[in-house]
mmCIF file with all atom_site columns, C-alpha atoms in Angstrom:
data_model
loop_
_atom_site.group_PDB
_atom_site.id
_atom_site.type_symbol
_atom_site.label_atom_id
_atom_site.label_alt_id
_atom_site.label_comp_id
_atom_site.label_asym_id
_atom_site.label_entity_id
_atom_site.label_seq_id
_atom_site.pdbx_PDB_ins_code
_atom_site.Cartn_x
_atom_site.Cartn_y
_atom_site.Cartn_z
_atom_site.occupancy
_atom_site.B_iso_or_equiv
_atom_site.pdbx_formal_charge
_atom_site.auth_seq_id
_atom_site.auth_comp_id
_atom_site.auth_asym_id
_atom_site.auth_atom_id
_atom_site.pdbx_PDB_model_num
ATOM 1   C CA . MET W 1 1   ? 113.044 99.957  110.002 1.00 47.00 ? 1   MET W CA 1
ATOM 2   C CA . ALA W 1 2   ? 111.170 98.612  106.953 1.00 46.00 ? 2   ALA W CA 1
ATOM 3   C CA . SER W 1 3   ? 110.742 95.268  108.752 1.00 52.00 ? 3   SER W CA 1
ATOM 4   C CA . GLU W 1 4   ? 109.210 96.985  111.791 1.00 51.00 ? 4   GLU W CA 1
ATOM 5   C CA . ARG W 1 5   ? 106.873 99.002  109.563 1.00 51.00 ? 5   ARG W CA 1
ATOM 6   C CA . ASN W 1 6   ? 105.781 95.849  107.739 1.00 60.00 ? 6   ASN W CA 1
ATOM 7   C CA . GLU W 1 7   ? 104.992 94.159  111.070 1.00 64.00 ? 7   GLU W CA 1
ATOM 8   C CA . VAL W 1 8   ? 102.903 97.115  112.169 1.00 62.00 ? 8   VAL W CA 1
ATOM 9   C CA . ASP W 1 9   ? 101.120 97.150  108.823 1.00 88.00 ? 9   ASP W CA 1
ATOM 10  C CA . LEU W 1 10  ? 100.376 93.436  108.951 1.00 94.00 ? 10  LEU W CA 1
ATOM 11  C CA . ARG W 1 11  ? 99.102  93.672  112.496 1.00 94.00 ? 11  ARG W CA 1
ATOM 12  C CA . GLY W 1 12  ? 96.764  96.475  111.396 1.00 94.00 ? 12  GLY W CA 1
ATOM 13  C CA . ILE W 1 13  ? 95.610  94.418  108.410 1.00 96.00 ? 13  ILE W CA 1
ATOM 14  C CA . ILE W 1 14  ? 94.868  91.452  110.683 1.00 97.00 ? 14  ILE W CA 1
ATOM 15  C CA . LEU W 1 15  ? 92.785  93.703  112.942 1.00 96.00 ? 15  LEU W CA 1
ATOM 16  C CA . GLU W 1 16  ? 90.906  95.307  110.031 1.00 95.00 ? 16  GLU W CA 1
ATOM 17  C CA . GLN W 1 17  ? 89.997  91.993  108.437 1.00 96.00 ? 17  GLN W CA 1
ATOM 18  C CA . ALA W 1 18  ? 89.120  90.409  111.752 1.00 96.00 ? 18  ALA W CA 1
ATOM 19  C CA . THR W 1 19  ? 86.837  93.338  112.598 1.00 93.00 ? 19  THR W CA 1
ATOM 20  C CA . LYS W 1 20  ? 84.938  92.805  109.335 1.00 94.00 ? 20  LYS W CA 1
ATOM 21  C CA . LEU W 1 21  ? 84.642  89.064  109.982 1.00 94.00 ? 21  LEU W CA 1
ATOM 22  C CA . PHE W 1 22  ? 83.489  89.478  113.565 1.00 90.00 ? 22  PHE W CA 1
ATOM 23  C CA . LYS W 1 23  ? 80.724  91.787  112.350 1.00 87.00 ? 23  LYS W CA 1
ATOM 24  C CA . LEU W 1 24  ? 79.790  89.342  109.601 1.00 88.00 ? 24  LEU W CA 1
ATOM 25  C CA . PHE W 1 25  ? 79.959  85.976  111.414 1.00 87.00 ? 25  PHE W CA 1
ATOM 26  C CA . GLY W 1 26  ? 79.982  86.848  115.087 1.00 85.00 ? 26  GLY W CA 1
ATOM 27  C CA . TYR W 1 27  ? 82.382  85.558  117.725 1.00 85.00 ? 27  TYR W CA 1
ATOM 28  C CA . ASN W 1 28  ? 81.224  81.938  117.927 1.00 85.00 ? 28  ASN W CA 1
ATOM 29  C CA . LYS W 1 29  ? 81.507  80.992  114.236 1.00 88.00 ? 29  LYS W CA 1
ATOM 30  C CA . LEU W 1 30  ? 84.685  82.885  113.379 1.00 91.00 ? 30  LEU W CA 1
ATOM 31  C CA . VAL W 1 31  ? 87.883  80.738  113.461 1.00 94.00 ? 31  VAL W CA 1
ATOM 32  C CA . MET W 1 32  ? 91.520  81.699  112.946 1.00 96.00 ? 32  MET W CA 1
ATOM 33  C CA . ASP W 1 33  ? 91.496  80.018  109.504 1.00 96.00 ? 33  ASP W CA 1
ATOM 34  C CA . ASP W 1 34  ? 88.879  82.536  108.356 1.00 97.00 ? 34  ASP W CA 1
ATOM 35  C CA . ILE W 1 35  ? 91.124  85.435  109.313 1.00 97.00 ? 35  ILE W CA 1
ATOM 36  C CA . ALA W 1 36  ? 94.178  83.777  107.698 1.00 97.00 ? 36  ALA W CA 1
ATOM 37  C CA . ARG W 1 37  ? 92.311  83.385  104.409 1.00 97.00 ? 37  ARG W CA 1
ATOM 38  C CA . ALA W 1 38  ? 91.129  87.006  104.568 1.00 97.00 ? 38  ALA W CA 1
ATOM 39  C CA . ILE W 1 39  ? 94.684  88.338  104.887 1.00 96.00 ? 39  ILE W CA 1
ATOM 40  C CA . GLY W 1 40  ? 96.203  85.823  102.529 1.00 95.00 ? 40  GLY W CA 1
ATOM 41  C CA . LYS W 1 41  ? 98.612  84.443  105.162 1.00 95.00 ? 41  LYS W CA 1
ATOM 42  C CA . SER W 1 42  ? 98.988  81.247  107.135 1.00 95.00 ? 42  SER W CA 1
ATOM 43  C CA . ARG W 1 43  ? 97.443  80.806  110.554 1.00 94.00 ? 43  ARG W CA 1
ATOM 44  C CA . SER W 1 44  ? 100.932 80.547  112.027 1.00 95.00 ? 44  SER W CA 1
ATOM 45  C CA . THR W 1 45  ? 101.641 84.073  110.774 1.00 95.00 ? 45  THR W CA 1
ATOM 46  C CA . ILE W 1 46  ? 98.727  85.396  112.809 1.00 96.00 ? 46  ILE W CA 1
ATOM 47  C CA . TYR W 1 47  ? 100.105 83.697  115.907 1.00 96.00 ? 47  TYR W CA 1
ATOM 48  C CA . LEU W 1 48  ? 103.192 85.803  115.609 1.00 95.00 ? 48  LEU W CA 1
ATOM 49  C CA . TYR W 1 49  ? 101.062 88.812  116.490 1.00 96.00 ? 49  TYR W CA 1
ATOM 50  C CA . PHE W 1 50  ? 98.157  87.406  118.516 1.00 97.00 ? 50  PHE W CA 1
ATOM 51  C CA . LYS W 1 51  ? 97.950  84.368  120.788 1.00 95.00 ? 51  LYS W CA 1
ATOM 52  C CA . ASP W 1 52  ? 94.316  83.482  119.958 1.00 94.00 ? 52  ASP W CA 1
ATOM 53  C CA . LYS W 1 53  ? 90.975  84.761  118.742 1.00 92.00 ? 53  LYS W CA 1
ATOM 54  C CA . GLU W 1 54  ? 90.191  86.380  122.103 1.00 89.00 ? 54  GLU W CA 1
ATOM 55  C CA . ASP W 1 55  ? 93.475  88.337  121.939 1.00 93.00 ? 55  ASP W CA 1
ATOM 56  C CA . ILE W 1 56  ? 92.498  89.653  118.510 1.00 94.00 ? 56  ILE W CA 1
ATOM 57  C CA . PHE W 1 57  ? 89.055  90.632  119.727 1.00 89.00 ? 57  PHE W CA 1
ATOM 58  C CA . SER W 1 58  ? 90.592  92.405  122.745 1.00 88.00 ? 58  SER W CA 1
ATOM 59  C CA . ALA W 1 59  ? 92.909  94.379  120.472 1.00 92.00 ? 59  ALA W CA 1
ATOM 60  C CA . ILE W 1 60  ? 89.893  95.408  118.284 1.00 91.00 ? 60  ILE W CA 1
ATOM 61  C CA . VAL W 1 61  ? 88.009  96.568  121.407 1.00 87.00 ? 61  VAL W CA 1
ATOM 62  C CA . ARG W 1 62  ? 91.004  98.614  122.591 1.00 90.00 ? 62  ARG W CA 1
ATOM 63  C CA . ARG W 1 63  ? 91.345  100.258 119.202 1.00 91.00 ? 63  ARG W CA 1
ATOM 64  C CA . GLU W 1 64  ? 87.636  101.182 119.166 1.00 89.00 ? 64  GLU W CA 1
ATOM 65  C CA . ILE W 1 65  ? 87.897  102.540 122.700 1.00 91.00 ? 65  ILE W CA 1
ATOM 66  C CA . ASP W 1 66  ? 90.990  104.613 121.857 1.00 94.00 ? 66  ASP W CA 1
ATOM 67  C CA . ALA W 1 67  ? 89.065  106.301 119.075 1.00 93.00 ? 67  ALA W CA 1
ATOM 68  C CA . TYR W 1 68  ? 86.119  107.040 121.366 1.00 94.00 ? 68  TYR W CA 1
ATOM 69  C CA . LEU W 1 69  ? 88.367  108.464 124.134 1.00 95.00 ? 69  LEU W CA 1
ATOM 70  C CA . HIS W 1 70  ? 90.182  110.574 121.543 1.00 96.00 ? 70  HIS W CA 1
ATOM 71  C CA . GLU W 1 71  ? 86.860  112.065 120.481 1.00 96.00 ? 71  GLU W CA 1
ATOM 72  C CA . LEU W 1 72  ? 85.994  112.861 124.092 1.00 96.00 ? 72  LEU W CA 1
ATOM 73  C CA . ALA W 1 73  ? 89.364  114.502 124.716 1.00 95.00 ? 73  ALA W CA 1
ATOM 74  C CA . ASN W 1 74  ? 89.001  116.704 121.611 1.00 97.00 ? 74  ASN W CA 1
ATOM 75  C CA . ASP W 1 75  ? 85.346  117.654 122.067 1.00 97.00 ? 75  ASP W CA 1
ATOM 76  C CA . LEU W 1 76  ? 84.866  118.355 125.789 1.00 96.00 ? 76  LEU W CA 1
ATOM 77  C CA . PRO W 1 77  ? 87.159  121.420 125.981 1.00 95.00 ? 77  PRO W CA 1
ATOM 78  C CA . ASN W 1 78  ? 84.996  123.100 123.305 1.00 97.00 ? 78  ASN W CA 1
ATOM 79  C CA . HIS W 1 79  ? 82.145  123.508 125.835 1.00 97.00 ? 79  HIS W CA 1
ATOM 80  C CA . THR W 1 80  ? 82.245  126.393 128.302 1.00 95.00 ? 80  THR W CA 1
ATOM 81  C CA . THR W 1 81  ? 80.034  125.093 131.148 1.00 95.00 ? 81  THR W CA 1
ATOM 82  C CA . ALA W 1 82  ? 80.068  121.849 133.148 1.00 94.00 ? 82  ALA W CA 1
ATOM 83  C CA . MET W 1 83  ? 76.507  120.989 132.082 1.00 93.00 ? 83  MET W CA 1
ATOM 84  C CA . GLU W 1 84  ? 77.388  121.487 128.401 1.00 95.00 ? 84  GLU W CA 1
ATOM 85  C CA . GLN W 1 85  ? 80.399  119.261 128.872 1.00 96.00 ? 85  GLN W CA 1
ATOM 86  C CA . LEU W 1 86  ? 78.272  116.635 130.540 1.00 95.00 ? 86  LEU W CA 1
ATOM 87  C CA . ARG W 1 87  ? 75.706  116.842 127.729 1.00 95.00 ? 87  ARG W CA 1
ATOM 88  C CA . ALA W 1 88  ? 78.504  116.359 125.159 1.00 96.00 ? 88  ALA W CA 1
ATOM 89  C CA . TYR W 1 89  ? 79.884  113.394 127.118 1.00 97.00 ? 89  TYR W CA 1
ATOM 90  C CA . LEU W 1 90  ? 76.462  111.711 127.239 1.00 96.00 ? 90  LEU W CA 1
ATOM 91  C CA . ARG W 1 91  ? 75.907  112.268 123.493 1.00 96.00 ? 91  ARG W CA 1
ATOM 92  C CA . ILE W 1 92  ? 79.343  110.974 122.450 1.00 96.00 ? 92  ILE W CA 1
ATOM 93  C CA . LYS W 1 93  ? 79.187  108.010 124.828 1.00 94.00 ? 93  LYS W CA 1
ATOM 94  C CA . PHE W 1 94  ? 75.693  106.943 123.724 1.00 93.00 ? 94  PHE W CA 1
ATOM 95  C CA . ASP W 1 95  ? 76.505  107.391 120.047 1.00 93.00 ? 95  ASP W CA 1
ATOM 96  C CA . PHE W 1 96  ? 79.598  105.244 120.507 1.00 92.00 ? 96  PHE W CA 1
ATOM 97  C CA . ARG W 1 97  ? 77.635  102.517 122.340 1.00 88.00 ? 97  ARG W CA 1
ATOM 98  C CA . TYR W 1 98  ? 74.882  102.615 119.729 1.00 88.00 ? 98  TYR W CA 1
ATOM 99  C CA . ALA W 1 99  ? 77.350  102.443 116.797 1.00 87.00 ? 99  ALA W CA 1
ATOM 100 C CA . LYS W 1 100 ? 79.240  99.493  118.252 1.00 84.00 ? 100 LYS W CA 1
ATOM 101 C CA . ALA W 1 101 ? 76.003  97.646  119.145 1.00 80.00 ? 101 ALA W CA 1
ATOM 102 C CA . ALA W 1 102 ? 74.748  98.176  115.509 1.00 80.00 ? 102 ALA W CA 1
ATOM 103 C CA . GLU W 1 103 ? 78.079  97.201  113.940 1.00 79.00 ? 103 GLU W CA 1
ATOM 104 C CA . PHE W 1 104 ? 78.426  94.074  116.059 1.00 77.00 ? 104 PHE W CA 1
ATOM 105 C CA . LEU W 1 105 ? 74.727  93.251  115.937 1.00 67.00 ? 105 LEU W CA 1
ATOM 106 C CA . ILE W 1 106 ? 75.322  89.535  115.305 1.00 64.00 ? 106 ILE W CA 1
ATOM 107 C CA . MET W 1 107 ? 77.383  89.332  118.452 1.00 67.00 ? 107 MET W CA 1
ATOM 108 C CA . ASN W 1 108 ? 74.642  90.978  120.478 1.00 62.00 ? 108 ASN W CA 1
ATOM 109 C CA . ARG W 1 109 ? 72.258  88.325  119.143 1.00 62.00 ? 109 ARG W CA 1
ATOM 110 C CA . GLU W 1 110 ? 74.691  85.629  120.226 1.00 63.00 ? 110 GLU W CA 1
ATOM 111 C CA . GLY W 1 111 ? 74.622  87.093  123.698 1.00 60.00 ? 111 GLY W CA 1
ATOM 112 C CA . HIS W 1 112 ? 78.170  88.047  124.391 1.00 62.00 ? 112 HIS W CA 1
ATOM 113 C CA . PRO W 1 113 ? 78.319  90.044  127.639 1.00 58.00 ? 113 PRO W CA 1
ATOM 114 C CA . GLU W 1 114 ? 82.106  89.935  127.469 1.00 61.00 ? 114 GLU W CA 1
ATOM 115 C CA . LEU W 1 115 ? 81.951  92.656  124.768 1.00 65.00 ? 115 LEU W CA 1
ATOM 116 C CA . LEU W 1 116 ? 80.520  95.116  127.297 1.00 60.00 ? 116 LEU W CA 1
ATOM 117 C CA . ALA W 1 117 ? 82.781  93.809  130.052 1.00 67.00 ? 117 ALA W CA 1
ATOM 118 C CA . LYS W 1 118 ? 85.879  94.325  127.881 1.00 70.00 ? 118 LYS W CA 1
ATOM 119 C CA . MET W 1 119 ? 84.716  97.782  126.919 1.00 76.00 ? 119 MET W CA 1
ATOM 120 C CA . ARG W 1 120 ? 84.230  98.856  130.546 1.00 82.00 ? 120 ARG W CA 1
ATOM 121 C CA . VAL W 1 121 ? 87.664  97.657  131.591 1.00 84.00 ? 121 VAL W CA 1
ATOM 122 C CA . TYR W 1 122 ? 89.101  100.187 129.201 1.00 87.00 ? 122 TYR W CA 1
ATOM 123 C CA . THR W 1 123 ? 86.479  102.961 129.441 1.00 91.00 ? 123 THR W CA 1
ATOM 124 C CA . ASP W 1 124 ? 85.609  103.237 133.120 1.00 92.00 ? 124 ASP W CA 1
ATOM 125 C CA . PRO W 1 125 ? 88.951  104.560 134.494 1.00 94.00 ? 125 PRO W CA 1
ATOM 126 C CA . PRO W 1 126 ? 89.386  107.416 131.962 1.00 95.00 ? 126 PRO W CA 1
ATOM 127 C CA . GLU W 1 127 ? 85.634  108.186 132.108 1.00 96.00 ? 127 GLU W CA 1
ATOM 128 C CA . VAL W 1 128 ? 85.787  108.593 135.884 1.00 96.00 ? 128 VAL W CA 1
ATOM 129 C CA . GLN W 1 129 ? 88.662  111.075 135.317 1.00 96.00 ? 129 GLN W CA 1
ATOM 130 C CA . TYR W 1 130 ? 86.685  112.998 132.663 1.00 96.00 ? 130 TYR W CA 1
ATOM 131 C CA . LEU W 1 131 ? 83.499  113.177 134.722 1.00 96.00 ? 131 LEU W CA 1
ATOM 132 C CA . SER W 1 132 ? 85.412  114.124 137.851 1.00 96.00 ? 132 SER W CA 1
ATOM 133 C CA . LYS W 1 133 ? 87.018  116.991 135.982 1.00 96.00 ? 133 LYS W CA 1
ATOM 134 C CA . ILE W 1 134 ? 83.601  118.092 134.661 1.00 95.00 ? 134 ILE W CA 1
ATOM 135 C CA . ILE W 1 135 ? 82.105  118.076 138.191 1.00 94.00 ? 135 ILE W CA 1
ATOM 136 C CA . GLN W 1 136 ? 85.153  119.907 139.633 1.00 95.00 ? 136 GLN W CA 1
ATOM 137 C CA . PHE W 1 137 ? 84.825  122.463 136.817 1.00 94.00 ? 137 PHE W CA 1
ATOM 138 C CA . GLY W 1 138 ? 81.166  122.912 137.767 1.00 92.00 ? 138 GLY W CA 1
ATOM 139 C CA . ILE W 1 139 ? 82.115  123.411 141.422 1.00 92.00 ? 139 ILE W CA 1
ATOM 140 C CA . LYS W 1 140 ? 84.818  125.916 140.468 1.00 93.00 ? 140 LYS W CA 1
ATOM 141 C CA . ASN W 1 141 ? 82.563  128.063 138.252 1.00 91.00 ? 141 ASN W CA 1
ATOM 142 C CA . GLY W 1 142 ? 79.620  127.938 140.684 1.00 90.00 ? 142 GLY W CA 1
ATOM 143 C CA . GLU W 1 143 ? 77.344  125.561 138.719 1.00 88.00 ? 143 GLU W CA 1
ATOM 144 C CA . CYS W 1 144 ? 77.593  122.770 141.301 1.00 88.00 ? 144 CYS W CA 1
ATOM 145 C CA . LYS W 1 145 ? 77.622  122.571 145.049 1.00 87.00 ? 145 LYS W CA 1
ATOM 146 C CA . ALA W 1 146 ? 80.947  122.034 146.718 1.00 90.00 ? 146 ALA W CA 1
ATOM 147 C CA . MET W 1 147 ? 81.822  118.450 147.667 1.00 92.00 ? 147 MET W CA 1
ATOM 148 C CA . SER W 1 148 ? 84.891  116.445 148.660 1.00 94.00 ? 148 SER W CA 1
ATOM 149 C CA . GLU W 1 149 ? 87.172  114.817 146.103 1.00 94.00 ? 149 GLU W CA 1
ATOM 150 C CA . ALA W 1 150 ? 85.971  111.402 147.314 1.00 96.00 ? 150 ALA W CA 1
ATOM 151 C CA . ASN W 1 151 ? 82.352  112.368 146.634 1.00 94.00 ? 151 ASN W CA 1
ATOM 152 C CA . VAL W 1 152 ? 83.264  113.793 143.245 1.00 95.00 ? 152 VAL W CA 1
ATOM 153 C CA . ALA W 1 153 ? 84.806  110.451 142.247 1.00 95.00 ? 153 ALA W CA 1
ATOM 154 C CA . LEU W 1 154 ? 81.838  108.570 143.733 1.00 96.00 ? 154 LEU W CA 1
ATOM 155 C CA . LEU W 1 155 ? 79.366  110.712 141.784 1.00 94.00 ? 155 LEU W CA 1
ATOM 156 C CA . ALA W 1 156 ? 81.374  110.155 138.583 1.00 95.00 ? 156 ALA W CA 1
ATOM 157 C CA . LYS W 1 157 ? 81.218  106.395 139.128 1.00 95.00 ? 157 LYS W CA 1
ATOM 158 C CA . LEU W 1 158 ? 77.488  106.477 139.869 1.00 95.00 ? 158 LEU W CA 1
ATOM 159 C CA . LEU W 1 159 ? 76.856  108.488 136.724 1.00 94.00 ? 159 LEU W CA 1
ATOM 160 C CA . ILE W 1 160 ? 78.761  105.926 134.650 1.00 94.00 ? 160 ILE W CA 1
ATOM 161 C CA . SER W 1 161 ? 76.893  102.993 136.226 1.00 93.00 ? 161 SER W CA 1
ATOM 162 C CA . ALA W 1 162 ? 73.497  104.702 135.714 1.00 93.00 ? 162 ALA W CA 1
ATOM 163 C CA . PHE W 1 163 ? 74.248  105.519 132.081 1.00 92.00 ? 163 PHE W CA 1
ATOM 164 C CA . ASN W 1 164 ? 75.483  102.039 131.309 1.00 89.00 ? 164 ASN W CA 1
ATOM 165 C CA . GLY W 1 165 ? 72.430  100.479 132.915 1.00 89.00 ? 165 GLY W CA 1
ATOM 166 C CA . ILE W 1 166 ? 70.115  102.605 130.716 1.00 89.00 ? 166 ILE W CA 1
ATOM 167 C CA . ALA W 1 167 ? 72.188  101.969 127.604 1.00 86.00 ? 167 ALA W CA 1
ATOM 168 C CA . ASN W 1 168 ? 72.301  98.218  128.185 1.00 82.00 ? 168 ASN W CA 1
ATOM 169 C CA . ASP W 1 169 ? 68.486  98.028  128.339 1.00 83.00 ? 169 ASP W CA 1
ATOM 170 C CA . VAL W 1 170 ? 67.885  100.399 125.443 1.00 83.00 ? 170 VAL W CA 1
ATOM 171 C CA . LEU W 1 171 ? 70.393  98.683  123.140 1.00 80.00 ? 171 LEU W CA 1
ATOM 172 C CA . THR W 1 172 ? 68.999  95.193  123.588 1.00 78.00 ? 172 THR W CA 1
ATOM 173 C CA . ASP W 1 173 ? 66.911  96.131  120.561 1.00 78.00 ? 173 ASP W CA 1
ATOM 174 C CA . VAL W 1 174 ? 69.304  98.372  118.713 1.00 76.00 ? 174 VAL W CA 1
ATOM 175 C CA . GLU W 1 175 ? 67.466  98.133  115.402 1.00 78.00 ? 175 GLU W CA 1
ATOM 176 C CA . SER W 1 176 ? 64.428  99.959  116.780 1.00 80.00 ? 176 SER W CA 1
ATOM 177 C CA . THR W 1 177 ? 66.281  102.439 118.980 1.00 81.00 ? 177 THR W CA 1
ATOM 178 C CA . GLU W 1 178 ? 65.376  106.092 118.221 1.00 88.00 ? 178 GLU W CA 1
ATOM 179 C CA . VAL W 1 179 ? 68.674  107.843 118.817 1.00 87.00 ? 179 VAL W CA 1
ATOM 180 C CA . SER W 1 180 ? 67.330  111.385 118.805 1.00 90.00 ? 180 SER W CA 1
ATOM 181 C CA . MET W 1 181 ? 64.702  110.536 121.441 1.00 91.00 ? 181 MET W CA 1
ATOM 182 C CA . ILE W 1 182 ? 67.322  108.801 123.598 1.00 90.00 ? 182 ILE W CA 1
ATOM 183 C CA . HIS W 1 183 ? 69.427  111.992 123.452 1.00 92.00 ? 183 HIS W CA 1
ATOM 184 C CA . VAL W 1 184 ? 66.406  113.998 124.713 1.00 92.00 ? 184 VAL W CA 1
ATOM 185 C CA . LEU W 1 185 ? 65.654  111.534 127.513 1.00 91.00 ? 185 LEU W CA 1
ATOM 186 C CA . LEU W 1 186 ? 69.279  111.354 128.630 1.00 91.00 ? 186 LEU W CA 1
ATOM 187 C CA . ASP W 1 187 ? 69.315  115.132 128.764 1.00 91.00 ? 187 ASP W CA 1
ATOM 188 C CA . ARG W 1 188 ? 66.231  115.187 130.969 1.00 90.00 ? 188 ARG W CA 1
ATOM 189 C CA . ILE W 1 189 ? 67.485  112.481 133.272 1.00 89.00 ? 189 ILE W CA 1
ATOM 190 C CA . PHE W 1 190 ? 71.090  113.501 133.704 1.00 89.00 ? 190 PHE W CA 1
ATOM 191 C CA . ILE W 1 191 ? 71.309  117.218 132.788 1.00 87.00 ? 191 ILE W CA 1
ATOM 192 C CA . GLN W 1 192 ? 68.062  118.562 134.131 1.00 83.00 ? 192 GLN W CA 1
ATOM 193 C CA . GLY W 1 193 ? 67.815  116.106 137.015 1.00 75.00 ? 193 GLY W CA 1
ATOM 194 C CA . LEU W 1 194 ? 71.431  116.400 138.011 1.00 72.00 ? 194 LEU W CA 1
ATOM 195 C CA . GLY W 1 195 ? 71.398  120.158 137.535 1.00 65.00 ? 195 GLY W CA 1
ATOM 196 C CA . GLN W 1 196 ? 68.472  120.629 139.918 1.00 59.00 ? 196 GLN W CA 1
ATOM 197 C CA . ASN W 1 197 ? 70.081  118.474 142.584 1.00 58.00 ? 197 ASN W CA 1
ATOM 198 C CA . LEU W 1 198 ? 73.641  119.821 142.286 1.00 64.00 ? 198 LEU W CA 1
ATOM 199 C CA . SER W 1 199 ? 72.878  123.413 141.452 1.00 63.00 ? 199 SER W CA 1
ATOM 200 C CA . ASN W 1 200 ? 74.578  126.005 143.619 1.00 60.00 ? 200 ASN W CA 1
ATOM 201 C CA . ARG W 1 201 ? 71.862  128.554 142.867 1.00 57.00 ? 201 ARG W CA 1
#
């Protein structure tokens, strides 16, 4: 039992130190020896837990995504209308994207599209489920027009794609991004625009 706990602890330590180093040096310059020195272990010890640098980075991304999805799961039920839930989703999602872009700024400058690609592999499926539930909730309570399940899923996917396209462009210059203004504009584009087109009233 103690051995298993130590293994879990060491894996977590590797991820914590690697996260700091990725933020500091970026993906290109960081090597396994840097991580080994940071944790005070040999490189061979790291290979007991991760097969390579990409594997470590993927684990970091998954951990960040899990925290984001946990926040969504806890926050969305607190809102009593579909539009309020959608507004909360947009705020949480953009704040997450902004925070990660700022934290991993050096990697953005290196031009690593795989960061976004890896994020979407993990975020898109659960986000489609969340947005589909929001739309279905809106249909049920009369906020949105009725539509088939297939169209609900399609709309959810389109919303995710549209949001990501906007966020990708906005966050190319994360240092000058005005977060509060982006929140306002996202509200106008998605909440007001979507509300007018989907309203059942």
